[in-house]
């Protein structure tokens, strides 16, 4: 067992040690503030904090953030350690030239998202205002890298320490904003669609296609579910897919099929025989417990099971209110943390980990499952061509293979349509699910 000496144990420090040592590195450890107990320990050990090691153990000098309780701006400095970006440099002596625990806490807690920022048009924290974007390390899973640096230092001093290389896993998640493009939308919305195609878009082919789909002569273009299941089921190395279903009321940003529609209910029941279901809370519900609970109950009634997973529509969330709303609605897994406009690791890791609320300085019973890339990020936001898109996917895959952990991707059923417009999305999807 690994023993860790700290001068003072705080909630922030205990949480960070647990995520790095147990969640990421799978190391059994204990924490002590007793110098006598630490010095008498015969097994692997290290000390954190203070000015120098207590004996001959690996020693990590500490930055103050893990010993604070307030939320305040920090002058976070950047450095390179080999080819790895790092923050919070420290003076020597120290086993590393930066504090890997303070740095990890800053990323995992999303500390910067509690501070004032200029939101985007949807009220979201923009990627370009993040420290990782400004210093150019969004596509590095830095928390995983820092954890492995700590492990390597410990194993060098204590070869008997058991800490196998974390394995890489790959995950497909799918947002169902609308299960169908033309079918099952009701008379009023269907008529509006015909009028829009004919008199606003002046697209007679769209009118004809809409009609063929409605009368059953052609498959609805958003109905890509068999395609998704066929490809994910062929590759058991892919973590069981998670589908997030939008069941909110109709609004300018929410246009789902009505939750009472019989065909959609049958579709969702079929999907959830093969996937994990989750709710996709509607645009205006991101800090409204009652609305989230209402929409979750709709899905639970359809599937006859508890719904414990969520991803906010438009990735619209607010720290920490949105996560409190989920917990209050009895949802204990969230998949919202990634950027719509940039690929990469918003939290510095793809490994699922517990949520720490800075406003109360407590770990709460909610697990965060970050994602690293969305299907439209590289084409719609970044305007990359096919080769540029594939290069980013390969970079993220290689990063995950290097460090272990999970590479989670976000797809939409409508963006996997069998059409020239979505051909490259399909190509990337098929490439991704073949990871071994």
Coordinates of C-alpha atoms in Angstrom, one line a residue:
X1 CA 0.0 0.0 0.0
X2 CA 1.1 3.5 -0.8
X3 CA 1.3 6.0 2.0
X4 CA 1.0 9.7 1.3
X5 CA 2.1 12.4 3.8
X6 CA 0.5 15.8 3.7
X7 CA 0.9 18.7 6.2
X8 CA -2.9 19.2 6.3
X9 CA -5.7 17.3 4.7
X10 CA -8.4 19.3 2.9
X11 CA -11.4 18.3 0.9
X12 CA -9.7 19.5 -2.3
X13 CA -6.6 17.6 -1.6
X14 CA -8.3 14.4 -0.6
X15 CA -10.5 14.5 -3.7
X16 CA -7.5 15.1 -6.1
X17 CA -5.4 12.3 -4.6
X18 CA -8.4 10.0 -4.9
X19 CA -9.0 10.8 -8.6
X20 CA -5.3 10.6 -9.6
X21 CA -4.2 7.6 -7.5
X22 CA -7.3 5.5 -7.3
X23 CA -9.5 6.4 -10.3
X24 CA -6.8 6.9 -12.9
X25 CA -3.9 4.9 -11.7
X26 CA -5.8 2.2 -9.6
X27 CA -3.3 2.5 -6.7
X28 CA -4.3 1.5 -3.2
X29 CA -3.2 4.3 -0.8
X30 CA -3.7 6.0 2.5
X31 CA -3.1 9.5 3.6
X32 CA -1.5 10.6 6.9
X33 CA -0.5 13.8 8.6
X34 CA 1.6 12.0 11.1
X35 CA 5.4 12.3 10.4
X36 CA 6.1 9.5 12.8
X37 CA 3.7 7.1 11.1
X38 CA 5.1 8.1 7.7
X39 CA 8.8 7.7 8.6
X40 CA 8.1 4.2 10.1
X41 CA 6.3 3.0 7.0
X42 CA 8.3 0.4 5.2
X43 CA 6.4 0.4 1.9
X44 CA 6.0 2.8 -1.0
X45 CA 5.4 6.4 0.1
X46 CA 5.6 10.0 -1.0
X47 CA 5.1 13.4 0.6
X48 CA 3.2 16.4 -0.7
X49 CA 3.5 19.9 0.6
X50 CA 6.1 21.6 2.9
X51 CA 9.5 22.7 1.9
X52 CA 11.5 19.5 1.7
X53 CA 11.1 15.7 1.9
X54 CA 10.8 14.1 5.3
X55 CA 13.4 11.4 4.5
X56 CA 14.4 9.9 1.1
X57 CA 10.9 9.6 -0.4
X58 CA 9.7 11.3 -3.6
X59 CA 8.6 14.8 -2.6
X60 CA 6.1 17.0 -4.5
X61 CA 6.2 20.7 -3.6
X62 CA 2.6 22.1 -3.4
X63 CA 0.9 25.2 -4.8
X64 CA -1.7 26.8 -2.4
X65 CA -4.9 26.1 -4.4
X66 CA -5.5 22.7 -2.7
X67 CA -5.2 24.3 0.7
X68 CA -7.7 27.1 0.0
X69 CA -11.5 27.2 0.4
X70 CA -12.2 30.3 -1.7
X71 CA -12.7 30.7 -5.4
X72 CA -10.4 33.5 -6.7
X73 CA -8.4 34.2 -9.9
X74 CA -5.0 32.6 -10.0
X75 CA -2.0 33.7 -12.1
X76 CA -1.6 30.3 -13.6
X77 CA 1.8 29.9 -15.3
X78 CA 2.6 27.5 -18.1
X79 CA 5.7 25.3 -18.7
X80 CA 6.7 22.3 -20.8
X81 CA 7.9 19.1 -19.2
X82 CA 9.3 17.2 -22.2
X83 CA 6.5 17.1 -24.7
X84 CA 3.8 17.6 -22.1
X85 CA 2.2 20.9 -21.2
X86 CA 1.9 21.7 -17.5
X87 CA 0.7 24.5 -15.2
X88 CA 1.6 25.6 -11.7
X89 CA 5.4 25.5 -11.8
X90 CA 7.1 25.1 -8.4
X91 CA 10.6 25.7 -7.0
X92 CA 13.0 22.9 -6.3
X93 CA 13.4 20.6 -4.6
X94 CA 10.5 18.7 -6.1
X95 CA 10.1 15.5 -7.9
X96 CA 8.5 17.4 -10.8
X97 CA 9.0 21.1 -11.8
X98 CA 5.2 21.7 -11.4
X99 CA 2.5 20.6 -9.0
X100 CA 0.6 17.8 -10.7
X101 CA -2.0 17.7 -8.0
X102 CA -2.9 21.4 -8.0
X103 CA -2.8 21.4 -11.9
X104 CA -5.1 18.4 -12.0
X105 CA -7.6 19.9 -9.5
X106 CA -7.7 23.1 -11.6
X107 CA -8.7 21.1 -14.7
X108 CA -11.0 18.5 -13.1
X109 CA -13.0 21.0 -11.0
X110 CA -13.3 23.3 -14.0
X111 CA -12.1 26.1 -11.7
X112 CA -12.0 28.7 -14.5
X113 CA -15.7 28.1 -15.2
X114 CA -16.7 29.4 -11.7
X115 CA -14.9 32.7 -12.4
X116 CA -16.4 35.5 -14.5
X117 CA -16.2 34.9 -18.3
X118 CA -17.7 36.2 -21.5
X119 CA -20.3 33.6 -22.6
X120 CA -21.2 32.7 -26.1
X121 CA -24.6 33.3 -27.7
X122 CA -26.0 30.4 -25.8
X123 CA -24.6 31.4 -22.4
X124 CA -21.8 28.7 -22.6
X125 CA -18.2 28.9 -21.5
X126 CA -16.3 29.2 -24.8
X127 CA -13.3 27.0 -25.5
X128 CA -11.2 30.0 -26.5
X129 CA -11.4 31.4 -23.0
X130 CA -10.0 28.2 -21.4
X131 CA -6.4 27.9 -20.2
X132 CA -6.0 24.8 -22.3
X133 CA -6.9 26.6 -25.5
X134 CA -4.8 29.6 -24.8
X135 CA -1.7 27.5 -24.0
X136 CA -2.4 25.1 -26.8
X137 CA -3.0 21.8 -25.0
X138 CA -6.7 21.0 -25.5
X139 CA -5.8 17.9 -27.5
X140 CA -3.5 16.6 -24.7
X141 CA -5.1 14.6 -21.9
X142 CA -2.9 16.4 -19.5
X143 CA -4.4 15.1 -16.3
X144 CA -3.8 11.5 -17.5
X145 CA -0.3 12.5 -18.5
X146 CA 0.4 14.1 -15.1
X147 CA -0.9 11.1 -13.3
X148 CA 1.4 8.8 -15.3
X149 CA 4.3 11.1 -14.5
X150 CA 3.6 10.6 -10.8
X151 CA 3.3 6.9 -11.2
X152 CA 6.6 6.6 -13.1
X153 CA 8.4 8.5 -10.3
X154 CA 6.9 6.3 -7.7
X155 CA 7.6 3.0 -9.6
X156 CA 11.2 4.1 -10.1
X157 CA 11.6 4.5 -6.3
X158 CA 9.4 1.5 -5.5
X159 CA 9.4 -1.2 -8.2
X160 CA 7.1 -3.3 -6.1
X161 CA 4.3 -0.8 -6.4
X162 CA 1.5 -2.2 -8.4
X163 CA 0.2 0.2 -11.0
X164 CA -0.5 -1.2 -14.5
X165 CA -0.7 1.1 -17.5
X166 CA -4.4 2.2 -17.7
X167 CA -6.1 0.7 -20.8
X168 CA -7.6 2.7 -23.6
X169 CA -11.3 2.5 -24.2
X170 CA -13.5 4.0 -26.8
X171 CA -17.1 5.2 -26.5
X172 CA -19.9 6.2 -28.9
X173 CA -22.6 8.5 -27.5
X174 CA -25.6 9.7 -29.6
X175 CA -27.8 12.7 -29.1
X176 CA -31.4 12.2 -30.5
X177 CA -32.6 15.7 -31.0
X178 CA -35.3 14.4 -33.3
X179 CA -35.8 10.7 -34.1
X180 CA -37.3 11.5 -37.5
X181 CA -37.0 14.3 -40.0
X182 CA -40.4 14.0 -41.7
X183 CA -42.4 11.3 -40.0
X184 CA -44.6 11.4 -36.9
X185 CA -44.5 15.2 -36.4
X186 CA -48.2 15.8 -36.4
X187 CA -50.4 17.5 -39.0
X188 CA -49.5 21.1 -38.2
X189 CA -45.7 20.7 -38.2
X190 CA -45.9 18.5 -41.4
X191 CA -48.0 21.1 -43.2
X192 CA -45.5 23.8 -42.2
X193 CA -42.7 21.7 -43.5
X194 CA -44.4 21.3 -46.9
X195 CA -45.0 25.0 -47.1
X196 CA -41.4 25.9 -46.1
X197 CA -40.0 23.5 -48.8
X198 CA -42.3 24.7 -51.5
X199 CA -42.7 28.5 -50.9
X200 CA -39.6 29.5 -48.9
X201 CA -36.9 27.1 -50.1
X202 CA -38.5 26.6 -53.5
X203 CA -37.2 23.0 -53.4
X204 CA -39.6 20.7 -55.2
X205 CA -37.3 17.8 -54.7
X206 CA -37.6 18.3 -50.9
X207 CA -41.4 18.4 -51.2
X208 CA -41.3 15.1 -53.1
X209 CA -39.0 13.4 -50.7
X210 CA -41.0 14.5 -47.7
X211 CA -44.1 13.1 -49.3
X212 CA -42.4 9.8 -50.2
X213 CA -41.1 9.4 -46.6
X214 CA -44.5 10.2 -45.0
X215 CA -46.4 7.6 -47.2
X216 CA -43.7 5.0 -46.4
X217 CA -42.1 4.8 -49.8
X218 CA -38.7 6.0 -48.5
X219 CA -36.9 5.7 -45.2
X220 CA -36.8 8.8 -43.1
X221 CA -33.3 10.3 -43.4
X222 CA -32.9 10.7 -39.6
X223 CA -33.6 7.0 -39.1
X224 CA -30.0 5.9 -38.9
X225 CA -30.4 3.7 -35.8
X226 CA -30.0 0.3 -37.4
X227 CA -26.8 1.6 -39.0
X228 CA -25.5 2.8 -35.7
X229 CA -26.3 -0.4 -33.8
X230 CA -25.0 -2.6 -36.6
X231 CA -21.6 -1.0 -36.5
X232 CA -21.2 -0.7 -32.7
X233 CA -22.4 -4.3 -32.1
X234 CA -19.8 -5.6 -34.5
X235 CA -17.0 -4.2 -32.4
X236 CA -17.2 -5.4 -28.7
X237 CA -14.2 -3.2 -27.8
X238 CA -16.4 -0.2 -28.0
X239 CA -18.1 0.7 -24.7
X240 CA -21.8 0.1 -24.9
X241 CA -23.3 3.2 -26.6
X242 CA -25.3 5.7 -24.7
X243 CA -28.3 7.4 -26.4
X244 CA -29.6 10.7 -25.1
X245 CA -33.2 11.5 -26.0
X246 CA -34.7 14.9 -26.2
X247 CA -38.3 14.8 -24.8
X248 CA -38.8 18.5 -23.9
X249 CA -41.7 20.6 -25.0
X250 CA -41.5 22.2 -28.5
X251 CA -39.5 25.5 -28.6
X252 CA -37.3 27.5 -30.9
X253 CA -34.3 25.3 -29.9
X254 CA -36.2 22.1 -29.1
X255 CA -38.0 20.3 -31.9
X256 CA -38.4 16.7 -30.8
X257 CA -41.0 14.2 -31.9
X258 CA -43.8 14.4 -29.3
X259 CA -43.1 12.1 -26.4
X260 CA -46.6 10.6 -26.7
X261 CA -45.9 9.3 -30.3
X262 CA -46.4 5.6 -30.4
X263 CA -43.8 4.9 -33.1
X264 CA -41.1 6.8 -31.3
X265 CA -41.9 5.0 -28.1
X266 CA -41.5 1.7 -29.8
X267 CA -38.2 2.9 -31.4
X268 CA -36.8 4.0 -28.0
X269 CA -37.8 0.7 -26.4
X270 CA -36.0 -1.2 -29.2
X271 CA -32.8 1.0 -28.9
X272 CA -32.5 0.5 -25.2
X273 CA -32.3 -3.2 -25.6
X274 CA -28.9 -2.6 -27.1
X275 CA -27.7 0.7 -25.6
X276 CA -27.7 2.7 -22.4
X277 CA -30.5 5.3 -22.3
X278 CA -30.1 8.9 -21.1
X279 CA -32.2 12.1 -21.0
X280 CA -31.2 15.1 -23.2
X281 CA -32.5 17.9 -21.0
X282 CA -34.1 20.7 -23.2
X283 CA -32.5 24.0 -24.0
X284 CA -34.1 26.0 -21.2
X285 CA -33.9 23.3 -18.5
X286 CA -30.2 23.5 -17.8
X287 CA -30.6 24.7 -14.2
X288 CA -34.3 23.8 -13.7
X289 CA -34.7 20.7 -11.6
X290 CA -38.5 20.5 -12.1
X291 CA -38.1 20.6 -15.9
X292 CA -35.3 18.0 -15.9
X293 CA -37.4 15.7 -13.7
X294 CA -40.5 16.1 -15.9
X295 CA -38.6 15.2 -19.0
X296 CA -36.7 12.3 -17.3
X297 CA -40.0 10.9 -16.1
X298 CA -41.3 10.9 -19.6
X299 CA -38.4 8.8 -20.7
X300 CA -38.7 6.5 -17.7
X301 CA -42.4 5.9 -18.4
X302 CA -41.5 4.9 -22.0
X303 CA -38.7 2.6 -21.1
X304 CA -40.1 1.4 -17.7
X305 CA -36.7 1.9 -16.0
X306 CA -34.8 4.5 -14.0
X307 CA -33.0 7.1 -16.0
X308 CA -29.7 8.0 -14.4
X309 CA -27.7 9.6 -17.3
X310 CA -27.9 13.0 -18.9
X311 CA -26.4 15.3 -21.5
X312 CA -27.7 18.9 -21.8
X313 CA -29.1 20.0 -25.1
X314 CA -26.7 22.4 -26.9
X315 CA -24.2 21.4 -24.2
X316 CA -25.7 24.3 -22.2
X317 CA -24.7 24.2 -18.6
X318 CA -23.7 26.4 -15.7
X319 CA -21.3 25.5 -12.8
X320 CA -22.5 24.3 -10.3
X321 CA -26.2 24.9 -10.7
X322 CA -26.8 22.5 -13.6
X323 CA -25.1 19.7 -11.7
X324 CA -27.1 20.4 -8.6
X325 CA -30.3 20.2 -10.7
X326 CA -29.3 16.8 -12.0
X327 CA -28.6 15.4 -8.6
X328 CA -31.9 16.8 -7.3
X329 CA -33.5 14.9 -10.2
X330 CA -31.8 11.7 -9.2
X331 CA -29.4 11.7 -12.2
X332 CA -25.9 10.7 -11.2
X333 CA -24.0 10.5 -14.5
X334 CA -23.5 13.5 -16.8
X335 CA -21.9 13.5 -20.3
X336 CA -22.0 17.2 -21.1
X337 CA -18.4 18.3 -20.6
X338 CA -16.8 18.9 -24.0
X339 CA -16.7 21.8 -26.3
X340 CA -19.0 22.1 -29.4
X341 CA -16.5 24.3 -31.3
X342 CA -13.2 22.7 -30.4
X343 CA -12.0 19.1 -30.2
X344 CA -10.1 18.1 -27.1
X345 CA -10.2 17.3 -23.4
X346 CA -12.1 20.1 -21.6
X347 CA -11.3 18.5 -18.2
X348 CA -7.8 17.3 -19.1
X349 CA -9.0 13.7 -19.2
X350 CA -11.6 11.4 -20.8
X351 CA -11.7 9.2 -17.7
X352 CA -15.0 9.4 -15.9
X353 CA -14.5 11.0 -12.5
X354 CA -16.6 12.4 -9.6
X355 CA -17.8 16.0 -9.5
X356 CA -16.3 18.4 -7.0
X357 CA -18.4 21.5 -6.3
X358 CA -16.1 24.5 -5.6
X359 CA -18.9 26.5 -4.2
X360 CA -19.3 24.1 -1.2
X361 CA -15.8 22.5 -1.4
X362 CA -17.3 19.1 -1.5
X363 CA -17.3 16.0 -3.7
X364 CA -20.9 15.3 -4.8
X365 CA -22.5 12.0 -5.9
X366 CA -22.4 12.8 -9.6
X367 CA -19.9 11.2 -12.0
X368 CA -18.7 13.3 -15.0
X369 CA -18.1 11.5 -18.3
X370 CA -16.2 14.0 -20.6
X371 CA -16.3 13.7 -24.4
X372 CA -13.5 14.8 -26.7
X373 CA -15.1 15.5 -30.1
X374 CA -18.5 16.1 -31.6
X375 CA -19.5 15.0 -35.1
X376 CA -19.9 18.6 -36.5
X377 CA -17.0 20.2 -34.6
X378 CA -14.4 19.8 -37.3
X379 CA -16.6 20.4 -40.4
X380 CA -19.1 23.0 -39.2
X381 CA -17.1 25.0 -36.6
X382 CA -13.5 24.4 -37.7
X383 CA -14.2 24.2 -41.5
X384 CA -11.6 21.4 -42.0
X385 CA -11.5 19.3 -45.1
X386 CA -11.7 15.4 -45.0
X387 CA -8.0 14.9 -44.4
X388 CA -7.9 17.5 -41.6
X389 CA -10.8 15.9 -39.9
X390 CA -9.3 12.5 -40.0
X391 CA -6.0 13.8 -38.7
X392 CA -7.7 15.2 -35.6
X393 CA -9.5 11.9 -34.9
X394 CA -6.3 10.0 -35.2
X395 CA -4.5 12.5 -32.9
X396 CA -7.2 12.0 -30.2
X397 CA -7.1 8.2 -30.6
X398 CA -3.3 8.2 -30.4
X399 CA -3.4 10.4 -27.2
X400 CA -5.8 8.0 -25.6
X401 CA -3.7 4.9 -26.5
X402 CA -0.7 6.7 -25.0
X403 CA -2.3 7.4 -21.7
X404 CA -5.2 5.0 -21.3
X405 CA -8.6 6.2 -20.2
X406 CA -11.7 6.8 -22.3
X407 CA -12.1 8.6 -25.6
X408 CA -15.8 9.5 -25.8
X409 CA -17.3 10.8 -29.0
X410 CA -20.6 12.6 -29.6
X411 CA -22.7 11.9 -32.7
X412 CA -26.2 12.8 -33.8
X413 CA -28.5 10.4 -35.7
X414 CA -29.3 13.0 -38.3
X415 CA -25.6 13.6 -39.1
X416 CA -25.1 10.0 -40.0
X417 CA -27.7 10.1 -42.8
X418 CA -26.9 8.0 -45.9
X419 CA -26.2 11.0 -48.2
X420 CA -23.3 12.7 -49.8
X421 CA -23.6 15.5 -47.3
X422 CA -22.9 13.1 -44.4
X423 CA -20.6 10.7 -46.2
X424 CA -17.5 11.9 -44.2
X425 CA -19.3 11.7 -40.9
X426 CA -20.1 8.0 -41.7
X427 CA -16.5 7.4 -42.7
X428 CA -15.2 8.8 -39.4
X429 CA -17.8 6.9 -37.5
X430 CA -16.9 3.6 -39.1
X431 CA -13.2 4.3 -38.6
X432 CA -13.8 5.1 -34.9
X433 CA -15.8 2.0 -34.0
X434 CA -13.1 -0.2 -35.4
X435 CA -10.7 0.7 -32.6
X436 CA -9.3 -2.4 -30.8

